[in-house]
Short mmCIF file of C-alpha atoms and ligand atoms in Angstrom, two decimals:
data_model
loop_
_atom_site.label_atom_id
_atom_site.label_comp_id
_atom_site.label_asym_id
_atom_site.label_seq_id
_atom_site.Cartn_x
_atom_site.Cartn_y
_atom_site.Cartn_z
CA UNK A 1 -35.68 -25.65 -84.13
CA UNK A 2 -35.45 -22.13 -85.50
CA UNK A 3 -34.52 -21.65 -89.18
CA UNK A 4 -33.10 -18.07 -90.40
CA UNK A 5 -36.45 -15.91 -91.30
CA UNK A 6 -36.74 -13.02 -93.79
CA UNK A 7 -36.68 -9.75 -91.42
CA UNK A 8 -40.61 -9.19 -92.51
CA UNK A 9 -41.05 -12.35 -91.30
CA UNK A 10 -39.49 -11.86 -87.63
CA UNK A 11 -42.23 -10.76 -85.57
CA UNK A 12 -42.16 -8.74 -82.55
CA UNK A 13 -44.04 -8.07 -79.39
CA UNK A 14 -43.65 -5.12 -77.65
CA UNK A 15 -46.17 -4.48 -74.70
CA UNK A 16 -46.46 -1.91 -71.82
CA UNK A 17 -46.01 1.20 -74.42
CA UNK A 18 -42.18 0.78 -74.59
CA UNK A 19 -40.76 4.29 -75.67
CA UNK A 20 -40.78 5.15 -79.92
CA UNK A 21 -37.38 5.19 -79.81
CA UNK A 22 -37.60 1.21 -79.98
CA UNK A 23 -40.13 0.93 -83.08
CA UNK A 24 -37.86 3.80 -84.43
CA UNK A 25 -34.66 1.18 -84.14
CA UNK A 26 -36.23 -1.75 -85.87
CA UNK A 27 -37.89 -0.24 -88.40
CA UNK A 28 -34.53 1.46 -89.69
CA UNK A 29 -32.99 -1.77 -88.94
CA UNK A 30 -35.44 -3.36 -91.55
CA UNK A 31 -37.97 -5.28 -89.13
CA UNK A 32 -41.63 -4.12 -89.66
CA UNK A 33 -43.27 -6.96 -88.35
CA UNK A 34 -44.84 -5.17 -84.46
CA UNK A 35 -47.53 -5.26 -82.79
CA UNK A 36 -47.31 -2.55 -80.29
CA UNK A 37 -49.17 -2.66 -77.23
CA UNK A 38 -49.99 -0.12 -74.80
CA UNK A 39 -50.54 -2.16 -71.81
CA UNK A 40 -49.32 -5.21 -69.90
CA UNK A 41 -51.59 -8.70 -70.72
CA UNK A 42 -53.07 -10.50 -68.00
CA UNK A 43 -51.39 -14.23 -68.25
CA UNK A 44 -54.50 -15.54 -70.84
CA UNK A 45 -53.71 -12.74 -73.12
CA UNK A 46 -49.98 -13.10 -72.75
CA UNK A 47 -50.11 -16.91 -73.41
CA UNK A 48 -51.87 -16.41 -76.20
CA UNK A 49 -49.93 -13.64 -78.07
CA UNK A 50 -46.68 -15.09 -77.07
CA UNK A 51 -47.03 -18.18 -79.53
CA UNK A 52 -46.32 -15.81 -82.53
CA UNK A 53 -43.55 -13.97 -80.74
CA UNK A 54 -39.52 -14.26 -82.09
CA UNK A 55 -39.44 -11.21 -79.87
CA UNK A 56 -40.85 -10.03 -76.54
CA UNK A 57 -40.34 -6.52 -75.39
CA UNK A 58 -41.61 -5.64 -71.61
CA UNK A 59 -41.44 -3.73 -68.92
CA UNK A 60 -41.91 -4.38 -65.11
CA UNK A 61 -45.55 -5.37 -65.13
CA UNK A 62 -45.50 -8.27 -67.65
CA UNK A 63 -44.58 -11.26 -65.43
CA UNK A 64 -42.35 -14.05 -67.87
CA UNK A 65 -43.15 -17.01 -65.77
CA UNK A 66 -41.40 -20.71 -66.78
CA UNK A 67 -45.15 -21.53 -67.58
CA UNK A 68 -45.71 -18.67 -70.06
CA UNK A 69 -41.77 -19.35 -71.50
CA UNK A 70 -42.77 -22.58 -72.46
CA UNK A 71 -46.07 -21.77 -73.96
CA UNK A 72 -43.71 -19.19 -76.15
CA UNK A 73 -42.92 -22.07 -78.77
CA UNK A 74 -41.26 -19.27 -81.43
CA UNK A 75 -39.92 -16.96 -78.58
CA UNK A 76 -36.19 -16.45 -79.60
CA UNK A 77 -35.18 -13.29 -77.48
CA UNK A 78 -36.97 -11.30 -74.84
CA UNK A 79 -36.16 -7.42 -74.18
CA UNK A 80 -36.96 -6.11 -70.68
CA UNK A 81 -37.16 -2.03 -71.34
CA UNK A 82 -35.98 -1.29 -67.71
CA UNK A 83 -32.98 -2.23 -65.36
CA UNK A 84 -34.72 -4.88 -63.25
CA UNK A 85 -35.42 -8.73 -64.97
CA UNK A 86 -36.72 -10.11 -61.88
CA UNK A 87 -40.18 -10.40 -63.77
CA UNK A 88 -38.43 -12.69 -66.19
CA UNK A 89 -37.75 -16.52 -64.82
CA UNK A 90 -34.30 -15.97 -66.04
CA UNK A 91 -33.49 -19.66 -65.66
CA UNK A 92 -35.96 -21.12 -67.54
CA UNK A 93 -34.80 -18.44 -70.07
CA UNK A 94 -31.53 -19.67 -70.28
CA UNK A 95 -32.96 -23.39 -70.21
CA UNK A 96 -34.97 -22.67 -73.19
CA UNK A 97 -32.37 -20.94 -75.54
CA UNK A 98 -34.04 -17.57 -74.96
CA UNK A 99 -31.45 -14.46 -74.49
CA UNK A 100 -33.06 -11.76 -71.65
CA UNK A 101 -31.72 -8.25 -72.16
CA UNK A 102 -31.85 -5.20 -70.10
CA UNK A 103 -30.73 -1.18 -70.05
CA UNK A 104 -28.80 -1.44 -67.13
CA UNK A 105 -27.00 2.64 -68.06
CA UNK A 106 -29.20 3.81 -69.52
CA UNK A 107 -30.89 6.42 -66.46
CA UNK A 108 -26.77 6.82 -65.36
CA UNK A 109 -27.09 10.77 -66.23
CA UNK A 110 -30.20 10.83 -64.12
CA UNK A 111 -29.48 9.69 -60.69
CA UNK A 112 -26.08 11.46 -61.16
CA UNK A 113 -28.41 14.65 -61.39
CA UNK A 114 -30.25 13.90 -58.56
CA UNK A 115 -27.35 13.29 -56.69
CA UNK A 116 -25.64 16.58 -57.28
CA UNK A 117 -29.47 18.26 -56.73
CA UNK A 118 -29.53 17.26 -53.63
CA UNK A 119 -25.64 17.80 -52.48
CA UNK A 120 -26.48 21.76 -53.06
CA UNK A 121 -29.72 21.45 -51.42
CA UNK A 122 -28.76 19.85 -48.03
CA UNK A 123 -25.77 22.04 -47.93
CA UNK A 124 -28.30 25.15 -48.04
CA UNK A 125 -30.28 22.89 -45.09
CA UNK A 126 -32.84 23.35 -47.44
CA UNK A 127 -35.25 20.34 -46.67
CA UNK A 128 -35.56 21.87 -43.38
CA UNK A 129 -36.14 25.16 -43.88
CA UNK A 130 -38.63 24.07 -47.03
CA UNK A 131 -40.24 21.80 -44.43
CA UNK A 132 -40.86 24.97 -41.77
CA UNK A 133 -42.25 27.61 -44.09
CA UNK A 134 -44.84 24.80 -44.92
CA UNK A 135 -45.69 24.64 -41.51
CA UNK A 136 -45.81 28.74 -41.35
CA UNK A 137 -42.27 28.99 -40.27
CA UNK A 138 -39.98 31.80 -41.44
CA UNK A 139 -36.46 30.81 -40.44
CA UNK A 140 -33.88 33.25 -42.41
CA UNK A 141 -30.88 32.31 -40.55
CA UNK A 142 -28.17 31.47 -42.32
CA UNK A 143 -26.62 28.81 -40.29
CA UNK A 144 -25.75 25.49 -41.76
CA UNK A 145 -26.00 26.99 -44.40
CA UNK A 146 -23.18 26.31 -47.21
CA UNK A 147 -21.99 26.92 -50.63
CA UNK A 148 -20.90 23.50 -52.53
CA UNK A 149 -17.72 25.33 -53.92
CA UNK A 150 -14.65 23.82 -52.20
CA UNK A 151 -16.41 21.27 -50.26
CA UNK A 152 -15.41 17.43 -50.69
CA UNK A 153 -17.40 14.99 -52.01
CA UNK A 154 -16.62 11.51 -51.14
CA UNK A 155 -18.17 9.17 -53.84
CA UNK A 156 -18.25 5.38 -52.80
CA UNK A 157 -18.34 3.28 -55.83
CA UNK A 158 -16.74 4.69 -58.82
CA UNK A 159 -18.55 3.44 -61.62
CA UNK A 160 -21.06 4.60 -64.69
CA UNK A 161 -22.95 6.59 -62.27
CA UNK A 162 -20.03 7.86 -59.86
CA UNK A 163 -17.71 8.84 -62.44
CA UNK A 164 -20.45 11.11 -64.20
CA UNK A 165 -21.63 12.85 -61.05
CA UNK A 166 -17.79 13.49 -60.25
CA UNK A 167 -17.80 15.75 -63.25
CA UNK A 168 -20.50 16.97 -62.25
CA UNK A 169 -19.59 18.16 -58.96
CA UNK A 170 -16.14 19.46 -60.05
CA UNK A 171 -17.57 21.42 -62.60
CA UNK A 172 -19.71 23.60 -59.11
CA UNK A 173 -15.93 23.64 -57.70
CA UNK A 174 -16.60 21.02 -55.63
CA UNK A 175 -13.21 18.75 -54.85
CA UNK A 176 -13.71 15.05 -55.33
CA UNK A 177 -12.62 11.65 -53.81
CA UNK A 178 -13.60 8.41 -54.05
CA UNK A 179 -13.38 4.96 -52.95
CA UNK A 180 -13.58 1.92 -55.22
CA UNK A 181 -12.60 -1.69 -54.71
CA UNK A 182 -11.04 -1.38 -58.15
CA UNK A 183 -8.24 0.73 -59.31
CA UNK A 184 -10.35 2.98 -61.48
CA UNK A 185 -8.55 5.79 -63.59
CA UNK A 186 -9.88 9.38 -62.16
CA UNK A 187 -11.58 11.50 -64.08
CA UNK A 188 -11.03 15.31 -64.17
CA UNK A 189 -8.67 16.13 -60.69
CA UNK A 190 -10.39 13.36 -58.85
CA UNK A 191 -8.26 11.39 -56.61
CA UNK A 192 -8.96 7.51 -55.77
CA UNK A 193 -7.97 7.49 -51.83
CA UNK A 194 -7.10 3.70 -50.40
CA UNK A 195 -9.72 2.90 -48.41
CA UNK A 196 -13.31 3.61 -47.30
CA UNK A 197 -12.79 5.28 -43.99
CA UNK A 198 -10.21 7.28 -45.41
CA UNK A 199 -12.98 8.89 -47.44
CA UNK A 200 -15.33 8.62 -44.78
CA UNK A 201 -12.84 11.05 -42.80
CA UNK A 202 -12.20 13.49 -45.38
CA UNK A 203 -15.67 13.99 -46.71
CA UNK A 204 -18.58 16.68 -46.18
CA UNK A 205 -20.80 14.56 -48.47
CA UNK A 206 -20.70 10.95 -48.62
CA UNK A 207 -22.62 8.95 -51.87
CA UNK A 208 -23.00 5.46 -52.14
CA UNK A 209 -23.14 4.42 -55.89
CA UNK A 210 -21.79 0.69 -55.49
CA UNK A 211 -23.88 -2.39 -56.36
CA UNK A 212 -26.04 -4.74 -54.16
CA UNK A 213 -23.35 -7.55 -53.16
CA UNK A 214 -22.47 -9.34 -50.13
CA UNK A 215 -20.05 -7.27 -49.78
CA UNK A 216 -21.82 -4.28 -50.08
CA UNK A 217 -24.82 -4.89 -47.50
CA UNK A 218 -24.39 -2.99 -44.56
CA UNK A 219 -21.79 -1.41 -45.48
CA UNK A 220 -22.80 1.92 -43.96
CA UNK A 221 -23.73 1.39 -40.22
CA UNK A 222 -22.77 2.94 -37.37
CA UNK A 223 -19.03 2.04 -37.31
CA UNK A 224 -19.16 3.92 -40.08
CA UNK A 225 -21.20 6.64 -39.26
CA UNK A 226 -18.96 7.51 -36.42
CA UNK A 227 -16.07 7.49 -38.97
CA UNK A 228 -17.80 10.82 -40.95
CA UNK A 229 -16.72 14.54 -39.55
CA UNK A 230 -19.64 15.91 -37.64
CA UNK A 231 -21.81 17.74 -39.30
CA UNK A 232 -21.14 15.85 -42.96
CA UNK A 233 -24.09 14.88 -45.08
CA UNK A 234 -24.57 11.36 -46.55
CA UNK A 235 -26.85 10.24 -50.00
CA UNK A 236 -28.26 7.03 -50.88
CA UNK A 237 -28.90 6.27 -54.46
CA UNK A 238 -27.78 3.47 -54.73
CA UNK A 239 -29.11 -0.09 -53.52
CA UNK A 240 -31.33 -0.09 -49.85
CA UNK A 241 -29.33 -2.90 -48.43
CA UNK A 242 -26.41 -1.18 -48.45
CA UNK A 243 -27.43 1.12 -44.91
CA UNK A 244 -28.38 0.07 -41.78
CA UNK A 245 -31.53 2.20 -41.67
CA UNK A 246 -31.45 2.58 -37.83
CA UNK A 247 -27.76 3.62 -37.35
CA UNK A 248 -28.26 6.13 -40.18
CA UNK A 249 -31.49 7.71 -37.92
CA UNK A 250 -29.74 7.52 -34.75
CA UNK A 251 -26.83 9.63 -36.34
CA UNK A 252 -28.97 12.09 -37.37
CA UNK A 253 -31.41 12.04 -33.95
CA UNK A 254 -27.66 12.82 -32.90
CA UNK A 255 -26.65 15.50 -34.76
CA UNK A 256 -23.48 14.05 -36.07
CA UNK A 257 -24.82 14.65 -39.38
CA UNK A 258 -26.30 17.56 -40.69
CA UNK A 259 -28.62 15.35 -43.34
CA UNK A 260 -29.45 13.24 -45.54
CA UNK A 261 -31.25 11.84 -49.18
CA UNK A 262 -31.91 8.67 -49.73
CA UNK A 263 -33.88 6.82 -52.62
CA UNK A 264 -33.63 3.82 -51.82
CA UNK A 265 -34.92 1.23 -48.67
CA UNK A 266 -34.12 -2.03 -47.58
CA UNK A 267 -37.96 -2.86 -47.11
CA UNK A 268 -40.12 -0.26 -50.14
CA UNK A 269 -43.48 -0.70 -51.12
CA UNK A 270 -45.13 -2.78 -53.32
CA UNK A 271 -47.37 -0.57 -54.86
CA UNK A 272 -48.58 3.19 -54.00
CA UNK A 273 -51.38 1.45 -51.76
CA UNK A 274 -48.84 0.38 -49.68
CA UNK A 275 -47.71 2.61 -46.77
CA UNK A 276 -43.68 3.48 -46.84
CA UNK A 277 -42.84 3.14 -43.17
CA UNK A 278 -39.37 4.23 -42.25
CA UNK A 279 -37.57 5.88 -38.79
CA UNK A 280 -36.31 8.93 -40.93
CA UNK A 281 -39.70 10.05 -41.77
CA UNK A 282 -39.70 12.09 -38.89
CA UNK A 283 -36.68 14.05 -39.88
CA UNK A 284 -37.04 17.26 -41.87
CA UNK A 285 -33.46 17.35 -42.95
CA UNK A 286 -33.71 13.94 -44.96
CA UNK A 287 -34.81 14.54 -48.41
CA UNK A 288 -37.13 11.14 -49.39
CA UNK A 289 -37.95 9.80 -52.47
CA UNK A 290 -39.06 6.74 -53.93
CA UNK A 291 -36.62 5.04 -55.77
CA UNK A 292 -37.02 7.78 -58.22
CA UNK A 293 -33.21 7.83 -59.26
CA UNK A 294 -32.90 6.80 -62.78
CA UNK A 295 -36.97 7.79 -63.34
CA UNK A 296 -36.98 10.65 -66.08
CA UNK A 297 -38.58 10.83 -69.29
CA UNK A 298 -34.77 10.94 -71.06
CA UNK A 299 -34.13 7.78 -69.22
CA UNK A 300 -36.88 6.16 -70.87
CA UNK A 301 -35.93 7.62 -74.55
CA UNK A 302 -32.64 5.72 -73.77
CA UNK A 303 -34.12 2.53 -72.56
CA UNK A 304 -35.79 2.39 -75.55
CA UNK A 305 -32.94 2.46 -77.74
CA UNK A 306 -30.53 0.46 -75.67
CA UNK A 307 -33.04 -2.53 -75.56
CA UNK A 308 -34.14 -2.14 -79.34
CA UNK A 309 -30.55 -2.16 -79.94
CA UNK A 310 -29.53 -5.17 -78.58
CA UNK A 311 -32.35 -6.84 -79.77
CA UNK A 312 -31.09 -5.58 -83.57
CA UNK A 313 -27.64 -7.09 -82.48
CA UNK A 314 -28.74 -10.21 -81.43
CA UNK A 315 -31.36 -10.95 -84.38
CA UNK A 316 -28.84 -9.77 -87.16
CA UNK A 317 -25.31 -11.10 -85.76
CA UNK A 318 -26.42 -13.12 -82.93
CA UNK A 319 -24.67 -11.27 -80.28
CA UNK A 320 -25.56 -11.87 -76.99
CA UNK A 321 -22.79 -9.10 -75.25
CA UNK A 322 -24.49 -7.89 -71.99
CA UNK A 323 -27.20 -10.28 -71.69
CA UNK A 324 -28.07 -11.19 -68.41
CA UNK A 325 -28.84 -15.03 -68.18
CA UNK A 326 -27.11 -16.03 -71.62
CA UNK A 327 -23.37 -16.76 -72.11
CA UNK A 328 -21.93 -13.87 -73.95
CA UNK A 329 -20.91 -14.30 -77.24
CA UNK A 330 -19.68 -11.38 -79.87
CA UNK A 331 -17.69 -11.91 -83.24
CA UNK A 332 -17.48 -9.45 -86.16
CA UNK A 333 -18.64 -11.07 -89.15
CA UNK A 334 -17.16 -11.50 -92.55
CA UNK A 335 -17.98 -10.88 -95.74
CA UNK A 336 -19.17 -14.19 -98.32
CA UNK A 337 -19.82 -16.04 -94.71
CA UNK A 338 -23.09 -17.76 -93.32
CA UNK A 339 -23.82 -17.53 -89.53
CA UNK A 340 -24.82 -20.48 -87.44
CA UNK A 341 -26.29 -19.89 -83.81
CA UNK A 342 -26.14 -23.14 -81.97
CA UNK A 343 -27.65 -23.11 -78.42
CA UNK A 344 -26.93 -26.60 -76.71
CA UNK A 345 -26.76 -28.37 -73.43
CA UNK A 346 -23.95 -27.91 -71.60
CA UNK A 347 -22.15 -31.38 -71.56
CA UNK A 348 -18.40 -32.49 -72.07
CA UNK A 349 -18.09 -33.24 -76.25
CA UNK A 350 -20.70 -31.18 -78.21
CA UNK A 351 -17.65 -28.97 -79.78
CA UNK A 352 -16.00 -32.29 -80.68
CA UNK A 353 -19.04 -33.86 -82.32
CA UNK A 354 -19.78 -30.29 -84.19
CA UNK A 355 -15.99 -29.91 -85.76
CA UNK A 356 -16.23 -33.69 -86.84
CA UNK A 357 -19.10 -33.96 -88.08
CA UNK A 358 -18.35 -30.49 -90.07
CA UNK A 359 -14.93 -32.21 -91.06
CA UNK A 360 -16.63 -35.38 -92.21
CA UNK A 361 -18.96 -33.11 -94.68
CA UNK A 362 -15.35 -30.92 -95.90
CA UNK A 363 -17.38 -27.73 -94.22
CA UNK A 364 -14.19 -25.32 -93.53
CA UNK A 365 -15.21 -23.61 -90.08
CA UNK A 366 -14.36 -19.28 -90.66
CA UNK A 367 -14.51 -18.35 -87.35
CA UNK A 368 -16.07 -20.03 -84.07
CA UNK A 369 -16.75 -18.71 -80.53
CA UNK A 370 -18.59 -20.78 -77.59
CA UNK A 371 -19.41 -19.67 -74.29
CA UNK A 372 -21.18 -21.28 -71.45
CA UNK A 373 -23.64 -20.11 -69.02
CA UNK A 374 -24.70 -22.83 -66.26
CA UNK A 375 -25.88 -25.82 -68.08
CA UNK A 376 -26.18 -24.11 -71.60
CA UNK A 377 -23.81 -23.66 -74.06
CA UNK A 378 -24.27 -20.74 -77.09
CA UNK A 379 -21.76 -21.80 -80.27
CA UNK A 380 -21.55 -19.14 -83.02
CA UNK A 381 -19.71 -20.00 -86.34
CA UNK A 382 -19.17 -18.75 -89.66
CA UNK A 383 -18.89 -21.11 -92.61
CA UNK A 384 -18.70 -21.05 -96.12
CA UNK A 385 -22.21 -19.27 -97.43
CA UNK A 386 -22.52 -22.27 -99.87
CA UNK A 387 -21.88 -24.57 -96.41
CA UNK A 388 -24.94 -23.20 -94.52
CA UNK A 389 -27.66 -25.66 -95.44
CA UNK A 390 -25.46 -28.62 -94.55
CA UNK A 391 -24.05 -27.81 -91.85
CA UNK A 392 -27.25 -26.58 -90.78
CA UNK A 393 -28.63 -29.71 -91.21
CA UNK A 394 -26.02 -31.66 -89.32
CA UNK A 395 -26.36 -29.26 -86.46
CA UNK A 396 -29.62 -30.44 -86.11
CA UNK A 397 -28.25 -33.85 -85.28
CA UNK A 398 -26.66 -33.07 -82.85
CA UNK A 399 -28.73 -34.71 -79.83
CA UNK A 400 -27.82 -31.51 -77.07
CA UNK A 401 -29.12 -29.33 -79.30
CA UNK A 402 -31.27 -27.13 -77.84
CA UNK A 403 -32.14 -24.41 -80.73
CA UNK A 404 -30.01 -23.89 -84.23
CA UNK A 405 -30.36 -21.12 -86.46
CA UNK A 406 -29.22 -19.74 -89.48
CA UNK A 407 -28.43 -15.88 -90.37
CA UNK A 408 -28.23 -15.24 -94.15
N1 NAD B 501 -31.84 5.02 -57.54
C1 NAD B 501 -32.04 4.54 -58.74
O1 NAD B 501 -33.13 4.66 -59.31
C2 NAD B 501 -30.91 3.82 -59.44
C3 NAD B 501 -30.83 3.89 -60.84
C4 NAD B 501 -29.75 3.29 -61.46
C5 NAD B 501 -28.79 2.60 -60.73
N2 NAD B 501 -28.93 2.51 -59.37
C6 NAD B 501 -27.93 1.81 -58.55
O2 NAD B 501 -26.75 2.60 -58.49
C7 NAD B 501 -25.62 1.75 -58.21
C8 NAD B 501 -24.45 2.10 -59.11
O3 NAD B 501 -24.81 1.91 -60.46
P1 NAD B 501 -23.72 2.01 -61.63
O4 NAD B 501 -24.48 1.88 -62.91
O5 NAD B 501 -22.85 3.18 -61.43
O6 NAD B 501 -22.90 0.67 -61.34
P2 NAD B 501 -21.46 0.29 -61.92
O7 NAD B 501 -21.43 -1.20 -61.91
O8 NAD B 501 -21.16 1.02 -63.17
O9 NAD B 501 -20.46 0.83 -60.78
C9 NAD B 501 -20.38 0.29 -59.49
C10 NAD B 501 -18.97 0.56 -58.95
O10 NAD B 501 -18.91 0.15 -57.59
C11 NAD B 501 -17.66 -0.49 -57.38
N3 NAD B 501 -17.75 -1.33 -56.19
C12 NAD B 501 -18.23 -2.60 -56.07
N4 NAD B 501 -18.17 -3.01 -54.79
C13 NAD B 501 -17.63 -1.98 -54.07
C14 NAD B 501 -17.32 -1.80 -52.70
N5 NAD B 501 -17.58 -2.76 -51.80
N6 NAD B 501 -16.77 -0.64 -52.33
C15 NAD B 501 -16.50 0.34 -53.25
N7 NAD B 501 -16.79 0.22 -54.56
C16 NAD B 501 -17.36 -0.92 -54.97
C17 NAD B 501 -17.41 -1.23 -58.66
O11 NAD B 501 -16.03 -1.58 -58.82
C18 NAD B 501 -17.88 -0.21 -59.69
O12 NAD B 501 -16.85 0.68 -60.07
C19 NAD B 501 -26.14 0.32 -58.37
O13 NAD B 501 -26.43 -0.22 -57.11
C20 NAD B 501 -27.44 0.50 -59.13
O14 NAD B 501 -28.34 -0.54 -58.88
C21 NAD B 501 -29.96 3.13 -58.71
#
């Protein structure tokens, strides 16, 4: 069980040299207690610091197995300073109590760069022509060659990152569509069209920004290939799954489009030992990269605050909006009120039990959210301040408890 700690008290673990911005966060936030480490721990080292640790703060090296959770007997939150938690066992997170949080928006205004960098620079054909001077080339011709003014861009997904680069693109005099499988209100003179080969007709640059779903996989194959005007352009920034790799070559081996950027693969490699083997290496008019979207050094600034952020929210309120394995839970608090967090197994009657065994003790409930995430529950209420130790201590009776804690 966790009781409420003075901030100086709360100690954090932040490893992989997470950006300043996140020391600069707690520390105005009142919580001084960090040890800040520049690299990732081996699973000795990480076992071994993690006993202290209210608060773990990653990135993608530092591998949160169920085995190192449960060795993590303090562990109240953990913070992963990038978009993916797949190095987090997210269910034995949730299992344990422990909220996971992310920056899923934060590197939004940096793939929508990219994107728009390379819209201007396949219209000029300028891969190609990049790729022959290399080689000794000197092809000055002008053809294919194109300004982005007055063109259409067809944006497929209209989301964080789709909505920004529409802007974007509008603001070079470009005209925008795009496709979305919600209603989503345009920004600047976009205009939502009804469905995806509708775009796909219209458009001299198609740009996938949807997410990886079923849905979504495969969505751009050669059906829909065909379904482009000749000569169009099409980006990938989005998730690798969503194109079928081999349709996308053999419409550019064709000709029926001009070229093409994509960032992201169904199959990428591990590490930068591993070889990146793909059909549309060959071309010159494909601009590669590796998954290098959302990778800038302003990205990481905002990573560092998002994270630090939410891990401010959740130690001082208990909010657990945006988490990704925990039920979501948000509610403003009031003044001359004490906050209980009550993390419990998910089973018919805990609420019951709770409000009678707070009505048995005359502890008036202020305000009271639950939420439930798979086979935990997350209960926050607000008493009485002169309640708190009492019902505090009938919490703890309550046999699905999981964890309990009090905010002063
Ligand atoms: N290349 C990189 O480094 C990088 C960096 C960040 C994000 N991403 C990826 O970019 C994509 C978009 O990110 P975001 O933050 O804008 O996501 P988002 O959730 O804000 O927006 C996604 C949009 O796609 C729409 N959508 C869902 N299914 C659709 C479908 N079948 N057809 C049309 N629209 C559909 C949703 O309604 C939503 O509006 C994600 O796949 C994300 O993983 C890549």
């Amino acid at each position: 069980m966790t009781l409420s700690l003075q901030k100086d008290k709360i100690r954090f673990l932040l490893l992989e040299g997470v950006h300043d911005n996140a020391l600069k966060v707690l520390n105005d936030a009142g919580y001084t207690n960090i040890e800040y480490i520049k690299s990732a721990l081996d699973e000795a080292e990480l076992i071994e610091k993690i006993k202290d640790a209210h608060f773990i703060g990653i990135r993608s090296r530092t591998q949160l197995t169920r085995k190192v959770l449960e060795a993590a007997e303090k562990l109240i939150c953990v913070g992963c300073f990038c978009i993916g938690t797949n190095q987090v066992d997210l269910d034995a997170a949730l299992e344990l109590g422990i909220p996971v949080f992310n920056a899923p928006y934060s590197n939004t205004r940096s793939v929508a760069e990219l994107v728009l960098a390379e819209t201007i620079m396949l219209m000029r054909g300028i891969p190609e022509k990049n790729a022959v001077v290399h080689r000794g080339g000197w092809n000055k011709s002008a053809k294919d060659s194109y300004e982005v003014r007055g063109k259409t861009l067809g944006i497929v997904g209209y989301g964080s990152i789709g909505s920004q680069l529409s802007v974007l693109a509008e603001s070079l005099g470009m005209k925008v569509i795009y496709h979305d499988v919600m209603t989503k209100l345009p920004l600047g003179n976009a205009v939502q069209v009804g469905s995806l080969d509708e775009l796909l007709g219209q458009a001299d640059v198609v740009t996938l920004h949807v997410p990886d779903l079923p849905n979504t996989r495969g969505m751009m194959g050669k059906e829909q290939f065909d379904k482009m005007k000749d000569g169009a352009l099409f980006i990938n920034a989005a998730r690798g799954g969503c194109v079928v790799i081999d349709d996308l070559a053999q419409a550019l081996e064709s000709k029926k489009l001009l070229g093409a950027a994509i960032d992201v693969f169904p199959k990428e490699p591990k590490s930068a030992d591993e070889e990146f083997i793909s059909p549309l290496r060959k071309f010159d008019n494909v601009i590669l990269t590796p998954h290098i979207g959302g990778s800038t050094q302003e990205a990481q600034a905002n990573i560092g605050l998002e994270v630090a952020e939410k891990f401010v929210r959740y130690s001082d309120q208990g909010d657990t909006t945006s988490s990704v394995n925990f039920p979501n839970v948000a509610i403003p608090f009031a003044d001359g009120t004490h906050r209980l967090l009550h993390i419990h197994q998910n089973v018919p009657g805990v609420l019951s039990q709770i409000n009678a065994a707070f009505a048995d003790d005359g502890i008036n409930i202020i305000a009271q959210s639950m939420m439930t995430k798979g086979d935990v529950g997350y209960l926050v209420m607000d008493v009485d301040d002169n309640d708190s130790q009492k019902a505090l201590a009938r919490l703890k009776t309550i046999p699905q408890t999981i964890r309990v804690r009090v905010l002063f």
